């Protein structure tokens, strides 16, 4: 699926294709600001702004999306994980813009989950979590992905959690054990509004919620 960088967030949210084929993006967009924000903001703008609390860059990393970058004389493609370099910093060089986002269509038997904590609906996230999960026919986990946002300069990919789930049945107990593997030492954001200690405290809970949503949806696709 190819998405133009100038696609308005509201248009993406209203898209049946996004809802049906990229449900994690659809879930996340509901948490982006307010209707006026989504009506004016673009997907490419959010990704290029590289705000660590933004939902869209994290989701694109969860989907392993590719970014098409256009310069004056050429184009290049980078993976979403290599696009954001830090807080409000990307790999875009002078004279380059983000032109397009390419996302491989996920399998139809994949479940997704998204959880976020903010002071008020529409506020910037204190912590957010995005999950993708696919089950085998016997109910064990075939594939898992977990991202945590708003805790470091770029969204964190929790590979240890995902690896711990593969081959096991994603029961409540197993999910809670797995989120205990989140590398909390990788969290670096600490400010008077949301302390580092609080982010470390709440992140496993949000990760569990996102994974539980994903597991529940994936299970429903097998019934």
Coordinates of C-alpha atoms in Angstrom, one line a residue, residues 3-194:
X3 CA 0.3 6.4 0.9
X4 CA 1.2 9.9 -0.2
X5 CA 2.9 12.0 2.4
X6 CA 0.4 14.8 1.9
X7 CA -2.5 12.6 2.9
X8 CA -4.5 14.3 5.6
X9 CA -4.9 12.4 8.8
X10 CA -8.6 12.8 8.7
X11 CA -8.8 11.3 5.2
X12 CA -6.7 8.4 6.3
X13 CA -8.9 7.9 9.3
X14 CA -12.0 7.8 7.1
X15 CA -10.5 5.4 4.6
X16 CA -12.0 2.0 4.4
X17 CA -8.7 0.6 3.1
X18 CA -6.8 1.9 6.1
X19 CA -9.4 0.6 8.5
X20 CA -9.5 -2.8 6.9
X21 CA -5.9 -3.4 5.8
X22 CA -3.9 -1.2 8.3
X23 CA -6.0 -1.3 11.4
X24 CA -3.2 -0.4 13.7
X25 CA -2.8 2.9 11.9
X26 CA -6.6 3.4 12.0
X27 CA -6.6 2.8 15.8
X28 CA -3.7 5.2 16.4
X29 CA -5.2 8.0 14.3
X30 CA -8.1 8.2 16.7
X31 CA -5.6 9.3 19.3
X32 CA -4.1 12.1 17.2
X33 CA -5.2 15.5 18.6
X34 CA -8.7 16.6 17.8
X35 CA -10.8 16.7 14.6
X36 CA -9.3 20.1 13.6
X37 CA -5.8 18.7 14.1
X38 CA -6.5 15.7 12.0
X39 CA -8.2 17.8 9.3
X40 CA -5.1 19.9 8.8
X41 CA -2.3 17.6 9.7
X42 CA -0.8 15.2 7.2
X43 CA 0.8 11.7 7.7
X44 CA 4.0 12.9 6.1
X45 CA 4.1 16.0 8.3
X46 CA 3.7 14.0 11.5
X47 CA 6.4 11.5 10.5
X48 CA 8.8 14.2 9.4
X49 CA 8.2 16.3 12.5
X50 CA 9.6 13.3 14.5
X51 CA 7.9 14.2 17.8
X52 CA 8.7 11.3 20.1
X53 CA 5.2 11.4 21.4
X54 CA 3.6 11.2 18.0
X55 CA 1.6 8.1 17.1
X56 CA 2.2 7.9 13.4
X57 CA 6.0 7.4 13.4
X58 CA 5.6 4.6 15.9
X59 CA 3.0 2.8 13.9
X60 CA 5.0 3.0 10.7
X61 CA 7.9 1.4 12.6
X62 CA 5.6 -1.3 13.9
X63 CA 4.6 -2.0 10.3
X64 CA 8.2 -1.9 9.1
X65 CA 7.2 0.7 6.5
X66 CA 9.5 2.2 4.0
X67 CA 9.8 6.0 3.4
X68 CA 10.3 7.3 -0.1
X69 CA 12.5 10.4 0.1
X70 CA 12.6 12.8 -2.9
X71 CA 15.4 15.2 -3.6
X72 CA 16.0 17.6 -6.5
X73 CA 17.6 15.0 -8.8
X74 CA 16.9 11.6 -7.2
X75 CA 14.8 9.5 -4.8
X76 CA 15.9 7.1 -2.1
X77 CA 14.1 4.7 0.2
X78 CA 14.8 4.2 3.9
X79 CA 13.1 2.0 6.5
X80 CA 10.9 3.7 9.0
X81 CA 13.3 2.6 11.8
X82 CA 16.1 4.6 10.1
X83 CA 14.0 7.6 9.2
X84 CA 13.7 9.1 12.7
X85 CA 17.1 9.8 14.3
X86 CA 16.1 11.6 17.5
X87 CA 13.8 14.2 19.0
X88 CA 12.6 16.3 16.0
X89 CA 15.4 14.9 13.9
X90 CA 15.2 12.8 10.8
X91 CA 17.5 11.5 8.1
X92 CA 16.2 14.1 5.6
X93 CA 19.0 16.1 4.1
X94 CA 18.8 19.6 2.8
X95 CA 16.6 19.8 -0.3
X96 CA 14.8 16.5 0.5
X97 CA 11.2 15.8 1.4
X98 CA 9.2 12.8 2.4
X99 CA 7.2 11.9 -0.7
X100 CA 5.5 8.6 0.1
X101 CA 5.1 5.8 2.6
X102 CA 5.1 2.2 1.5
X103 CA 3.5 -0.4 3.8
X104 CA 3.4 -4.1 2.9
X105 CA -0.1 -5.4 3.4
X106 CA -0.2 -7.4 6.7
X107 CA -1.7 -10.9 6.6
X108 CA -5.5 -10.9 7.1
X109 CA -5.2 -13.1 10.2
X110 CA -3.2 -10.6 12.1
X111 CA -4.6 -8.8 15.2
X112 CA -3.5 -5.4 16.3
X113 CA -3.7 -3.3 19.5
X114 CA -3.0 0.2 20.6
X115 CA -3.0 1.8 24.0
X116 CA -2.1 5.3 25.1
X117 CA -2.1 7.4 28.2
X118 CA -2.5 11.2 28.1
X119 CA -3.7 13.8 30.6
X120 CA -6.8 14.5 28.4
X121 CA -8.0 13.0 25.2
X122 CA -6.2 14.7 22.4
X123 CA -3.2 15.7 24.5
X124 CA 0.3 14.4 23.7
X125 CA 0.9 10.9 24.9
X126 CA 2.7 10.3 28.1
X127 CA 3.3 6.7 27.0
X128 CA 1.9 4.7 24.1
X129 CA 2.1 1.2 22.9
X130 CA 1.4 -0.5 19.5
X131 CA 1.2 -4.2 19.0
X132 CA 0.8 -6.7 16.1
X133 CA 0.2 -10.4 16.7
X134 CA -0.5 -13.4 14.6
X135 CA -1.5 -16.9 15.9
X136 CA -0.9 -20.4 14.6
X137 CA -3.9 -22.8 14.1
X138 CA -3.2 -24.3 17.6
X139 CA -3.5 -20.9 19.3
X140 CA 0.2 -20.3 19.9
X141 CA 1.8 -17.1 18.8
X142 CA 3.4 -17.2 15.3
X143 CA 4.6 -13.6 15.2
X144 CA 4.6 -10.6 17.4
X145 CA 5.6 -7.0 17.3
X146 CA 5.6 -4.4 20.1
X147 CA 6.5 -0.7 20.1
X148 CA 6.6 1.8 23.0
X149 CA 6.4 5.5 22.3
X150 CA 6.9 8.8 24.2
X151 CA 9.7 7.3 26.4
X152 CA 12.8 8.0 24.4
X153 CA 13.9 10.1 21.4
X154 CA 12.6 7.5 19.0
X155 CA 10.0 4.8 19.5
X156 CA 11.4 1.6 21.1
X157 CA 11.0 -1.8 19.5
X158 CA 10.6 -4.4 22.1
X159 CA 12.1 -7.5 20.4
X160 CA 12.7 -9.4 23.7
X161 CA 8.9 -9.2 24.4
X162 CA 8.0 -10.4 20.9
X163 CA 10.5 -13.3 21.0
X164 CA 9.2 -14.4 24.4
X165 CA 5.7 -14.7 23.0
X166 CA 6.4 -16.6 19.8
X167 CA 5.6 -20.3 20.2
X168 CA 3.5 -19.8 23.4
X169 CA -0.2 -19.3 23.9
X170 CA -0.8 -15.6 24.7
X171 CA -2.7 -16.0 27.9
X172 CA -3.1 -13.2 30.3
X173 CA -0.3 -14.6 32.5
X174 CA 2.0 -15.1 29.6
X175 CA 1.5 -11.6 28.3
X176 CA 2.2 -10.1 31.7
X177 CA 5.4 -12.1 32.0
X178 CA 6.4 -11.0 28.5
X179 CA 6.0 -7.3 29.2
X180 CA 8.2 -7.7 32.2
X181 CA 11.0 -8.0 29.6
X182 CA 10.6 -4.4 28.4
X183 CA 14.0 -2.7 28.7
X184 CA 13.0 0.1 31.0
X185 CA 16.6 1.3 31.2
X186 CA 16.2 2.4 27.6
X187 CA 13.6 5.0 28.7
X188 CA 15.2 8.4 28.9
X189 CA 12.5 11.0 29.0
X190 CA 12.2 12.7 32.4
X191 CA 10.4 16.0 33.0
X192 CA 8.3 17.7 35.6
X193 CA 5.1 16.9 33.7
X194 CA 5.8 13.1 33.4

